[in-house]
Coordinates of C-alpha atoms and ligand atoms in Angstrom, one line a residue:
M92 CA 106.7 141.7 120.7
N93 CA 105.2 143.5 123.8
D94 CA 106.1 142.7 127.4
K95 CA 102.8 141.0 128.1
Q96 CA 103.3 138.6 125.1
R97 CA 106.9 138.0 126.1
S98 CA 106.1 137.1 129.7
I99 CA 103.2 134.7 128.7
L100 CA 105.6 132.9 126.4
L101 CA 108.4 132.7 128.9
D102 CA 106.0 131.4 131.6
I103 CA 104.1 128.8 129.6
S104 CA 107.0 127.5 127.5
S105 CA 109.1 126.9 130.6
R106 CA 106.6 124.1 131.4
F107 CA 107.5 122.3 128.2
S108 CA 111.3 121.6 128.3
P109 CA 112.8 119.8 125.3
P110 CA 114.4 116.4 125.8
Q111 CA 118.2 116.5 126.2
G112 CA 120.4 115.4 123.2
V113 CA 117.5 115.0 120.7
K114 CA 117.5 116.8 117.4
L115 CA 114.2 116.8 115.6
S116 CA 113.8 117.5 111.9
Y117 CA 110.6 118.5 110.1
G118 CA 110.5 115.7 107.5
T119 CA 108.1 114.7 104.8
S120 CA 105.5 114.2 107.5
G121 CA 106.3 116.9 110.1
F122 CA 107.9 115.9 113.4
R123 CA 107.8 112.2 114.2
A124 CA 109.4 110.4 117.1
D125 CA 108.7 108.3 120.1
A126 CA 105.8 110.0 121.8
S127 CA 107.7 110.6 125.0
L128 CA 110.1 112.9 123.2
L129 CA 107.4 115.1 121.6
E130 CA 105.6 117.2 124.2
S131 CA 107.8 120.3 123.8
A132 CA 108.0 120.1 120.0
V133 CA 104.2 119.9 119.9
Y134 CA 103.8 122.9 122.2
R135 CA 106.2 124.8 119.9
V136 CA 104.4 123.8 116.7
G137 CA 101.2 125.2 118.4
L138 CA 103.1 128.5 118.5
L139 CA 104.1 128.2 114.9
A140 CA 100.5 127.4 113.8
A141 CA 99.2 130.5 115.6
L142 CA 101.8 132.7 113.8
R143 CA 101.1 131.0 110.5
S144 CA 97.4 131.8 111.0
L145 CA 98.2 135.5 111.8
K146 CA 100.5 135.7 108.8
T147 CA 98.0 134.2 106.3
R148 CA 94.8 135.5 108.0
A149 CA 93.4 132.0 107.5
V150 CA 92.6 128.9 109.6
I151 CA 95.6 126.6 110.1
G152 CA 95.4 122.9 111.0
L153 CA 97.5 120.8 113.4
M154 CA 97.2 117.0 113.2
I155 CA 98.7 114.8 115.9
T156 CA 99.5 111.4 114.4
A157 CA 102.3 109.1 113.5
S158 CA 100.4 107.5 110.6
H159 CA 101.5 103.9 110.0
N160 CA 104.3 104.0 112.7
E161 CA 104.1 101.8 115.8
I162 CA 101.7 102.9 118.5
S163 CA 104.4 104.2 120.8
D164 CA 105.4 106.8 118.3
N165 CA 103.5 110.0 117.6
G166 CA 104.0 113.1 115.5
I167 CA 102.6 116.5 114.5
K168 CA 102.1 118.1 111.1
V169 CA 100.8 121.5 110.0
A170 CA 98.0 122.0 107.4
D171 CA 98.3 125.3 105.5
P172 CA 95.3 127.4 104.5
S173 CA 94.7 125.4 101.3
G174 CA 94.5 122.2 103.4
G175 CA 97.9 121.1 102.0
M176 CA 101.2 120.7 103.7
L177 CA 103.0 123.6 105.5
T178 CA 104.9 125.7 103.0
Q179 CA 108.5 124.6 102.8
D180 CA 109.7 128.1 103.5
W181 CA 108.6 127.7 107.1
E182 CA 110.1 124.3 107.7
P183 CA 113.5 125.7 108.9
F184 CA 111.6 127.9 111.4
A185 CA 109.7 124.8 112.7
E186 CA 113.1 123.1 113.2
S187 CA 114.7 126.0 115.0
L188 CA 111.7 126.3 117.3
A189 CA 111.6 122.6 118.1
N190 CA 115.3 122.5 118.8
A191 CA 115.7 125.7 120.8
P192 CA 117.4 124.6 124.1
D193 CA 115.5 126.9 126.5
S194 CA 112.6 129.4 126.8
Y195 CA 114.8 132.5 126.3
T196 CA 116.3 131.2 123.1
L197 CA 112.8 130.2 122.0
V198 CA 111.4 133.6 122.5
E199 CA 114.3 135.2 120.8
I200 CA 113.8 133.0 117.7
L201 CA 110.1 133.9 117.7
D202 CA 110.7 137.6 118.1
D203 CA 113.2 137.6 115.1
F204 CA 110.9 135.6 112.9
V205 CA 107.9 137.8 113.7
K206 CA 109.9 140.9 112.8
K207 CA 111.3 139.3 109.6
E208 CA 107.9 138.1 108.5
K209 CA 106.1 141.3 109.6
I210 CA 103.5 139.4 111.6
A211 CA 101.1 141.6 113.6
L212 CA 100.8 140.0 117.0
D213 CA 98.4 142.6 118.3
G214 CA 96.5 143.5 115.1
E215 CA 92.7 143.1 114.5
W216 CA 92.9 139.6 113.2
A217 CA 92.8 136.7 115.7
A218 CA 94.5 133.5 114.7
E219 CA 92.4 130.3 114.5
V220 CA 93.9 126.8 114.7
F221 CA 92.0 123.6 114.1
L222 CA 93.4 120.6 116.1
G223 CA 92.9 116.9 115.4
R224 CA 94.4 113.7 116.7
D225 CA 94.3 110.0 115.8
T226 CA 93.5 107.2 118.3
R227 CA 97.0 107.0 119.9
P228 CA 96.8 107.2 123.7
S229 CA 99.7 109.7 123.8
G230 CA 97.6 112.0 121.6
V231 CA 95.5 113.2 124.6
S232 CA 98.4 114.9 126.4
L233 CA 100.0 116.0 123.1
L234 CA 96.8 117.7 122.1
E235 CA 96.9 119.6 125.4
A236 CA 100.5 120.7 124.7
A237 CA 99.3 122.0 121.2
K238 CA 96.5 123.9 122.8
Q239 CA 98.9 125.5 125.3
G240 CA 101.1 126.5 122.3
V241 CA 98.3 128.2 120.5
A242 CA 97.1 129.8 123.8
S243 CA 100.6 131.3 124.3
I244 CA 100.0 133.7 121.5
V245 CA 97.7 136.4 122.8
K246 CA 95.6 136.8 119.7
A247 CA 95.0 133.1 118.9
N248 CA 92.3 130.5 119.5
A249 CA 92.5 126.8 119.2
K250 CA 89.5 124.7 118.2
D251 CA 89.5 121.0 119.1
M252 CA 87.9 119.2 116.1
G253 CA 88.2 115.8 117.9
V254 CA 89.6 112.4 117.0
L255 CA 89.9 112.4 113.2
T256 CA 91.6 110.9 110.2
T257 CA 94.4 113.1 108.9
P258 CA 92.5 113.9 105.7
Q259 CA 89.4 114.9 107.6
L260 CA 91.4 117.6 109.4
H261 CA 93.0 118.8 106.1
W262 CA 89.5 118.8 104.5
M263 CA 88.1 120.9 107.4
V264 CA 90.8 123.5 107.1
R265 CA 90.3 123.8 103.4
A266 CA 86.5 124.0 103.7
R267 CA 86.6 126.6 106.4
N268 CA 89.0 128.8 104.4
K269 CA 86.7 128.7 101.5
G270 CA 83.9 130.0 103.7
L271 CA 82.1 126.6 103.9
E272 CA 80.8 124.6 106.8
A273 CA 83.6 122.4 108.1
S274 CA 82.2 119.9 110.5
E275 CA 82.5 116.1 110.3
H276 CA 78.8 116.0 109.4
N277 CA 79.6 118.2 106.3
Y278 CA 82.5 115.9 105.4
F279 CA 80.4 112.8 105.5
D280 CA 77.5 114.5 103.7
Q281 CA 79.7 115.6 100.8
L282 CA 81.3 112.2 100.4
S283 CA 78.1 110.2 100.6
S284 CA 76.1 112.5 98.3
S285 CA 78.8 112.6 95.6
F286 CA 79.2 108.9 95.8
R287 CA 75.4 108.5 95.4
C288 CA 75.6 110.9 92.4
L289 CA 78.2 108.7 90.7
L290 CA 76.2 105.6 91.2
E291 CA 73.1 107.3 89.8
L292 CA 75.1 108.2 86.7
I293 CA 76.2 104.6 86.0
P294 CA 75.2 103.5 82.5
Q295 CA 72.5 100.7 82.7
G296 CA 73.7 97.1 82.7
S297 CA 77.1 97.8 84.3
R298 CA 76.5 96.6 87.8
I299 CA 78.5 93.7 89.1
V300 CA 76.6 91.1 91.0
G301 CA 77.4 88.1 93.3
T302 CA 80.1 87.6 95.9
N303 CA 82.2 90.5 94.4
D304 CA 79.6 92.9 95.8
K305 CA 81.2 92.5 99.2
L306 CA 84.1 94.6 100.3
I307 CA 86.2 93.8 103.5
V308 CA 88.2 96.7 104.9
D309 CA 91.2 96.3 107.3
G310 CA 91.0 99.5 109.4
A311 CA 94.6 99.0 110.9
D312 CA 92.9 99.2 114.3
G313 CA 92.9 103.0 113.8
I314 CA 90.7 105.9 113.3
G315 CA 89.7 105.1 109.7
A316 CA 87.8 102.0 110.8
E317 CA 85.6 104.0 113.2
K318 CA 84.9 106.7 110.6
L319 CA 84.1 104.1 107.9
E320 CA 81.6 102.6 110.2
S321 CA 79.9 106.0 110.6
L322 CA 80.0 106.7 106.9
K323 CA 78.7 103.2 106.0
G324 CA 75.3 104.2 107.6
L325 CA 74.9 106.9 105.0
L326 CA 75.7 104.8 101.9
N327 CA 73.4 102.7 99.8
G328 CA 74.8 100.5 97.2
L329 CA 77.9 99.4 99.0
C330 CA 78.3 96.3 101.2
V331 CA 81.2 96.8 103.5
E332 CA 82.5 94.8 106.4
V333 CA 85.1 96.6 108.6
R334 CA 87.7 94.5 110.4
N335 CA 90.5 95.6 112.7
S336 CA 88.4 98.4 114.0
G337 CA 90.3 99.1 117.2
N338 CA 90.4 96.0 119.4
G339 CA 93.9 95.1 118.4
V340 CA 97.1 97.1 118.5
L341 CA 97.3 100.0 116.0
N342 CA 99.3 99.1 112.9
E343 CA 100.6 95.8 114.4
G344 CA 100.4 93.2 111.6
V345 CA 97.7 95.3 110.0
G346 CA 97.2 98.3 107.8
A347 CA 98.2 99.6 104.3
D348 CA 101.9 100.0 105.1
Y349 CA 102.2 96.4 106.4
V350 CA 100.2 94.9 103.5
Q351 CA 102.1 96.9 100.9
K352 CA 105.6 96.2 102.2
E353 CA 105.2 92.6 103.4
K354 CA 102.7 91.4 100.8
V355 CA 101.0 89.1 103.3
V356 CA 97.5 89.0 104.7
P357 CA 96.8 91.3 107.6
R358 CA 95.7 90.0 111.0
G359 CA 92.0 89.0 111.0
F360 CA 92.0 87.8 107.3
G361 CA 92.4 84.3 106.1
P362 CA 91.4 81.4 103.7
A363 CA 87.7 82.3 104.0
D364 CA 88.4 85.6 102.3
V365 CA 89.9 84.1 99.1
G366 CA 88.4 85.8 96.0
I367 CA 86.8 88.6 98.0
R368 CA 87.7 92.3 97.4
C369 CA 89.7 93.5 100.3
A370 CA 91.3 96.9 101.2
S371 CA 93.6 98.3 103.9
F372 CA 93.8 101.8 105.4
D373 CA 96.8 103.0 107.4
G374 CA 96.6 104.2 111.0
D375 CA 95.5 107.7 110.1
A376 CA 93.6 106.7 107.0
D377 CA 95.5 108.7 104.4
R378 CA 96.7 105.6 102.6
L379 CA 94.7 103.0 100.8
V380 CA 95.6 99.8 99.1
Y381 CA 93.5 96.9 97.8
F382 CA 94.4 93.2 97.9
L383 CA 93.2 89.7 97.2
V384 CA 93.9 86.8 99.7
Q385 CA 95.8 84.0 97.8
P386 CA 94.5 80.4 98.2
N387 CA 96.6 78.0 100.4
S388 CA 99.1 80.6 101.5
N389 CA 99.4 83.8 103.6
K390 CA 100.5 85.8 100.6
I391 CA 98.3 88.4 98.9
E392 CA 97.9 89.8 95.4
L393 CA 98.6 93.5 96.0
V394 CA 96.6 96.1 94.2
D395 CA 98.6 99.2 95.2
G396 CA 98.5 103.0 94.8
D397 CA 99.8 102.7 91.2
K398 CA 96.9 100.5 90.2
I399 CA 94.4 102.8 91.9
M400 CA 95.9 105.6 89.9
A401 CA 95.5 103.6 86.7
L402 CA 91.9 102.9 87.5
F403 CA 91.2 106.6 88.2
A404 CA 93.1 107.6 85.0
L405 CA 91.1 105.2 82.9
F406 CA 87.8 106.5 84.2
L407 CA 88.7 110.2 83.9
E408 CA 90.0 109.7 80.4
E409 CA 86.7 108.0 79.4
Q410 CA 84.8 111.0 80.7
L411 CA 87.1 113.5 79.0
S412 CA 86.8 111.7 75.7
I413 CA 83.0 112.0 75.9
L414 CA 83.4 115.7 76.7
N415 CA 85.8 116.3 73.9
K416 CA 83.7 114.6 71.2
S417 CA 83.2 117.1 68.4
G418 CA 79.6 118.0 67.3
D419 CA 78.3 120.4 69.9
V420 CA 79.3 124.0 70.1
T421 CA 80.3 124.4 73.7
V422 CA 82.6 126.5 75.8
R423 CA 85.1 123.7 75.5
P424 CA 88.8 124.8 76.0
N425 CA 91.2 123.5 73.4
Q426 CA 92.3 120.5 75.3
T427 CA 91.9 119.4 78.9
R428 CA 95.3 119.0 80.5
L429 CA 95.2 115.8 82.4
G430 CA 98.5 115.1 84.3
I431 CA 99.7 112.0 86.0
V432 CA 102.3 112.5 88.7
Q433 CA 104.4 109.6 90.0
T434 CA 107.6 109.2 92.0
A435 CA 110.5 106.9 91.2
Y436 CA 108.9 104.2 93.4
A437 CA 106.1 103.7 90.9
N438 CA 106.3 100.3 89.4
G439 CA 107.8 100.6 85.9
A440 CA 104.9 98.5 84.5
S441 CA 102.4 101.1 85.7
T442 CA 104.3 103.9 84.0
S443 CA 104.4 102.0 80.7
Y444 CA 100.7 101.3 81.0
L445 CA 99.8 104.9 81.6
K446 CA 102.0 106.2 78.8
Q447 CA 100.6 103.6 76.5
L448 CA 97.1 105.1 77.2
G449 CA 98.6 108.3 75.7
L450 CA 98.7 110.1 79.1
E451 CA 101.3 112.7 80.2
V452 CA 103.3 111.1 83.0
V453 CA 105.7 113.3 85.1
F454 CA 107.9 112.5 88.0
T455 CA 108.7 114.4 91.2
P456 CA 110.8 113.6 94.3
T457 CA 109.2 111.4 96.9
G458 CA 106.8 113.1 99.4
V459 CA 103.3 114.4 99.4
K460 CA 104.2 118.0 99.1
H461 CA 106.1 117.4 95.8
V462 CA 103.5 115.3 94.1
H463 CA 100.7 117.5 95.2
E464 CA 102.3 120.7 94.0
K465 CA 103.0 119.2 90.6
A466 CA 99.5 117.8 90.2
A467 CA 98.0 121.2 91.0
E468 CA 99.5 122.6 87.7
Y469 CA 97.0 120.7 85.5
D470 CA 93.3 121.0 84.8
I471 CA 93.0 117.6 86.3
G472 CA 96.1 116.2 88.1
I473 CA 96.3 112.7 89.5
Y474 CA 99.0 111.7 91.9
F475 CA 99.6 108.5 93.7
E476 CA 102.5 107.0 95.5
A477 CA 102.8 103.2 95.3
N478 CA 102.2 103.0 99.1
G479 CA 98.6 104.2 98.5
H480 CA 98.7 107.9 99.2
G481 CA 97.2 110.0 96.5
T482 CA 94.3 112.0 95.1
V483 CA 92.9 113.8 92.1
L484 CA 93.1 117.6 91.9
F485 CA 90.8 119.8 89.8
S486 CA 91.7 123.4 89.0
E487 CA 89.1 126.1 89.9
A488 CA 89.0 127.2 86.2
Y489 CA 88.3 123.7 85.1
L490 CA 85.5 123.2 87.6
C491 CA 83.9 126.4 86.3
Y492 CA 84.1 125.0 82.8
L493 CA 82.4 121.8 83.9
E494 CA 79.6 123.8 85.7
D495 CA 79.0 125.7 82.5
I496 CA 78.6 122.5 80.5
N497 CA 76.3 121.1 83.1
S498 CA 74.0 124.1 83.0
N499 CA 74.1 124.6 79.2
L500 CA 70.6 123.7 78.0
S501 CA 71.5 124.1 74.4
L502 CA 73.6 121.0 74.4
T503 CA 72.2 118.3 72.1
S504 CA 73.9 115.5 73.8
T505 CA 73.1 114.7 77.4
E506 CA 76.0 112.3 77.4
K507 CA 78.3 115.4 77.7
Q508 CA 76.3 116.7 80.6
K509 CA 76.5 113.3 82.3
A510 CA 80.3 113.2 81.8
A511 CA 80.6 116.7 83.2
S512 CA 78.4 115.7 86.2
R513 CA 80.5 112.6 86.8
L514 CA 83.7 114.8 86.9
L515 CA 82.1 117.3 89.2
A516 CA 81.0 114.5 91.5
V517 CA 84.6 113.1 91.5
S518 CA 85.9 116.6 92.4
K519 CA 83.6 116.6 95.4
L520 CA 84.1 113.0 96.5
I521 CA 87.9 112.9 96.3
N522 CA 89.7 115.0 98.9
Q523 CA 91.2 118.1 97.3
A524 CA 93.6 118.7 100.2
V525 CA 95.5 115.4 100.6
G526 CA 95.2 111.7 99.9
D527 CA 92.2 110.2 101.8
A528 CA 91.6 106.5 102.2
L529 CA 87.8 107.0 102.8
S530 CA 87.2 109.1 99.8
G531 CA 89.6 107.1 97.7
L532 CA 87.8 103.9 98.6
L533 CA 84.4 105.3 97.6
L534 CA 85.8 106.5 94.2
V535 CA 87.4 103.1 93.5
E536 CA 84.1 101.4 94.4
A537 CA 82.0 103.8 92.2
I538 CA 84.3 103.3 89.3
L539 CA 84.3 99.5 89.6
Q540 CA 80.5 99.6 89.6
H541 CA 80.5 102.0 86.7
L542 CA 82.8 99.7 84.6
G543 CA 81.1 96.6 85.9
W544 CA 84.5 95.3 86.9
S545 CA 85.6 92.8 89.6
I546 CA 88.9 93.5 91.5
Q547 CA 90.4 90.6 89.4
R548 CA 89.5 92.4 86.2
W549 CA 91.0 95.6 87.6
N550 CA 94.2 93.9 88.7
E551 CA 94.7 92.5 85.1
L552 CA 95.2 96.1 83.7
Y553 CA 99.0 95.3 83.8
H554 CA 101.4 93.1 85.7
D555 CA 103.8 94.6 88.1
L556 CA 107.5 94.1 87.4
P557 CA 109.2 92.3 90.3
S558 CA 110.7 94.8 92.8
R559 CA 112.6 94.9 96.0
Q560 CA 113.0 97.7 98.6
L561 CA 115.8 97.7 101.2
K562 CA 116.9 100.1 103.9
V563 CA 120.6 100.7 104.6
K564 CA 121.7 102.4 107.9
V565 CA 124.6 104.7 107.1
L566 CA 126.8 107.2 109.0
D567 CA 125.2 110.2 107.5
R568 CA 122.2 109.9 105.1
A569 CA 122.5 113.6 104.2
A570 CA 125.7 112.7 102.4
V571 CA 123.5 111.3 99.6
V572 CA 122.5 114.1 97.2
T573 CA 120.2 113.2 94.3
A574 CA 118.9 114.8 91.1
N575 CA 116.3 114.1 88.4
A576 CA 113.4 113.3 90.7
E577 CA 115.8 111.2 92.9
T578 CA 116.8 108.8 90.1
V579 CA 120.4 109.8 90.0
V580 CA 123.0 110.3 92.8
V581 CA 125.3 113.2 92.3
K582 CA 127.1 112.8 95.6
P583 CA 129.2 111.0 96.8
S584 CA 130.9 111.0 93.4
G585 CA 131.5 107.7 91.7
I586 CA 128.6 105.9 93.3
Q587 CA 126.1 106.4 90.4
E588 CA 128.6 104.9 87.9
A589 CA 129.0 101.9 90.2
I590 CA 125.1 101.6 90.4
N591 CA 124.9 101.9 86.6
A592 CA 127.4 99.1 86.2
E593 CA 125.2 96.8 88.5
I594 CA 122.0 97.8 86.6
A595 CA 123.5 96.9 83.3
K596 CA 123.9 93.3 84.5
Y597 CA 120.1 92.8 84.7
H598 CA 117.4 92.5 82.1
K599 CA 114.9 95.4 82.6
G600 CA 116.9 96.5 85.6
R601 CA 116.2 99.8 87.3
C602 CA 117.5 100.9 90.6
F603 CA 118.0 104.0 92.6
I604 CA 118.9 105.1 96.2
R605 CA 117.8 108.1 98.2
P606 CA 117.9 109.3 101.8
S607 CA 114.6 108.7 103.6
G608 CA 112.8 111.8 104.8
T609 CA 111.1 110.0 107.7
E610 CA 113.7 107.5 108.9
D611 CA 117.4 107.6 109.5
V612 CA 118.2 105.3 106.5
V613 CA 119.1 105.3 102.9
R614 CA 116.4 103.5 100.8
V615 CA 117.3 101.2 97.9
Y616 CA 114.7 100.4 95.3
A617 CA 115.3 97.8 92.5
E618 CA 113.2 96.4 89.7
A619 CA 114.0 93.6 87.2
S620 CA 112.4 91.0 85.0
T621 CA 112.4 88.3 87.8
Q622 CA 112.1 88.5 91.6
E623 CA 115.6 86.8 92.0
A624 CA 117.1 89.5 89.7
A625 CA 115.3 92.4 91.5
D626 CA 116.6 91.0 94.9
G627 CA 120.1 90.5 93.5
L628 CA 120.2 94.1 92.1
A629 CA 118.9 95.6 95.4
Y630 CA 121.4 93.7 97.5
S631 CA 124.4 94.6 95.4
V632 CA 123.4 98.2 95.4
A633 CA 122.8 98.2 99.1
K634 CA 126.4 96.9 99.4
L635 CA 127.7 99.8 97.3
A636 CA 125.8 102.2 99.6
D637 CA 127.6 100.6 102.5
Q638 CA 131.0 100.9 100.8
F639 CA 130.5 104.5 99.7
L640 CA 128.8 105.9 102.8
G641 CA 130.1 103.8 105.6
S642 CA 127.8 101.4 107.5
T643 CA 126.8 102.2 111.1
N644 CA 127.6 98.6 111.8
S645 CA 131.3 98.8 110.9
Ligands
NG1_779 P1 110.5 108.5 103.0 O1 110.8 107.9 104.4 O2 111.1 109.8 102.7 O3 110.8 107.4 102.0 C1 107.9 107.8 103.2 C2 107.3 107.3 101.9 C3 106.8 108.5 101.1 C4 105.8 109.3 101.9 C5 106.4 109.7 103.2 C6 105.4 110.3 104.1 C7 108.0 105.3 100.6 C8 109.2 104.7 99.9 N1 108.3 106.5 101.2 O4 108.9 108.7 102.9 O5 106.2 108.0 99.9 O6 104.6 108.7 102.0 O7 106.8 108.5 103.9 O8 105.0 111.6 103.7 O9 106.9 104.8 100.7
ZN780 ZN1 99.2 107.9 107.0

């Protein structure tokens, strides 16, 4: 590092002192904390993003959001060149930067890292970092800190992409690195045109009519509501009413996380909505769940990420079976590899349903980076977390194969070409970088219209097993070490045997514990044949966690 670079870093970084006594960790969703604690971490992630851009010679993204957390929190995460999450190899560097006590230590850490990674700070290539933020008021000053971070590296430029959903920013980074136009206009254009294409390919006679045509979306009083309003104007064939579009408090009694965890109606919904198809986004619109308001109660029937996945899998399987029908001589590969990726939080009934369809279901640890990486191993990989975060990934080779079929004039069956066109349209509609509530919603809507299904019909695909999730505050959540996609605890020793003994007491019992990556808690998940049994199992295992790990209350 030359003297000019060093003095710029020392000068600007001294304006962003870290808060005393706070240790930040780069979890499953980057750094997340009360917004008042984050300015220096955001500045430092700006530095990291510039270095990552120099190292990869590609555009990097920085998103300022705390997703479904309360409005006083904020956070920052890095989008890698593919539009996916920051490579895990760089996470320890992010943590040591964020936790460096002063400017001198910070510059030393940077200098060592730059040498180790052989990053050319004064080469030909100039770094480019795309910045986005959600609607949180604290995002304004944090965005400024991120800009200052990028500007502290001499050969780096920041580009403010505006107030965006998280998936929009990831989409833009991916598009830009593929040499494509990456504006919001391009994003909306791609979504609306591929949605239109799917509707045009609907077999005649499938369309649903009547009250079910209307969809009501709870925008969590966040950015997704605003973007859906804009997108709506470009869509024909979809009747959407957007509620909770920013007049109330972000994520307070609204949004996908609230709806999925509490299983009650969000603010702004009530008896008049019984029977109507409803959906919820989270605060940064990377999660999507559907629901139905129950008559005479504030309870809902939840149609969660697992069921969205089942709907997608069913539709994709239908298209693949058309493509794989024998008869035509095509450039068909032996067999399309369709993979379904779930985490241990997937409801057991969804896993049984998907397996019974003959699909390959695999499990990974919790967190977007794990499920995404696994899904990318297939020709078509679908991942969804029960909380509504998920997408469908298509490999480049498979997209080429679909393009070939599409343009093969010798095919006797146009059905095959239609199936290939539908799959190509899905690959353009559904976000290839991360889970995206806007594109997920359009795909759900297109598939329901294609099948001629109501939400009630969709919800009947299978019935969820009763489940219960609990959080336990323990002295040190890192003391819990798991294996087998987090379904078995290997440390502390003895606890898994005790959990097994509890599970054995329940019919269809399943239970696991794991340390959260976003909160200072150990999570307990239990399933059983009745709600009382699921509750009983969860509470007894929570007690075991307390005994083995020591409660913070004792
Ligand atoms: P943690 O706090 O590690 O359980 C939560 C979600 C994950 C994922 C991350 C954000 C649950 C049980 N956990 O993680 O699925 O969405 O937040 O990346 O919903
Ligand atoms: Zn989110």
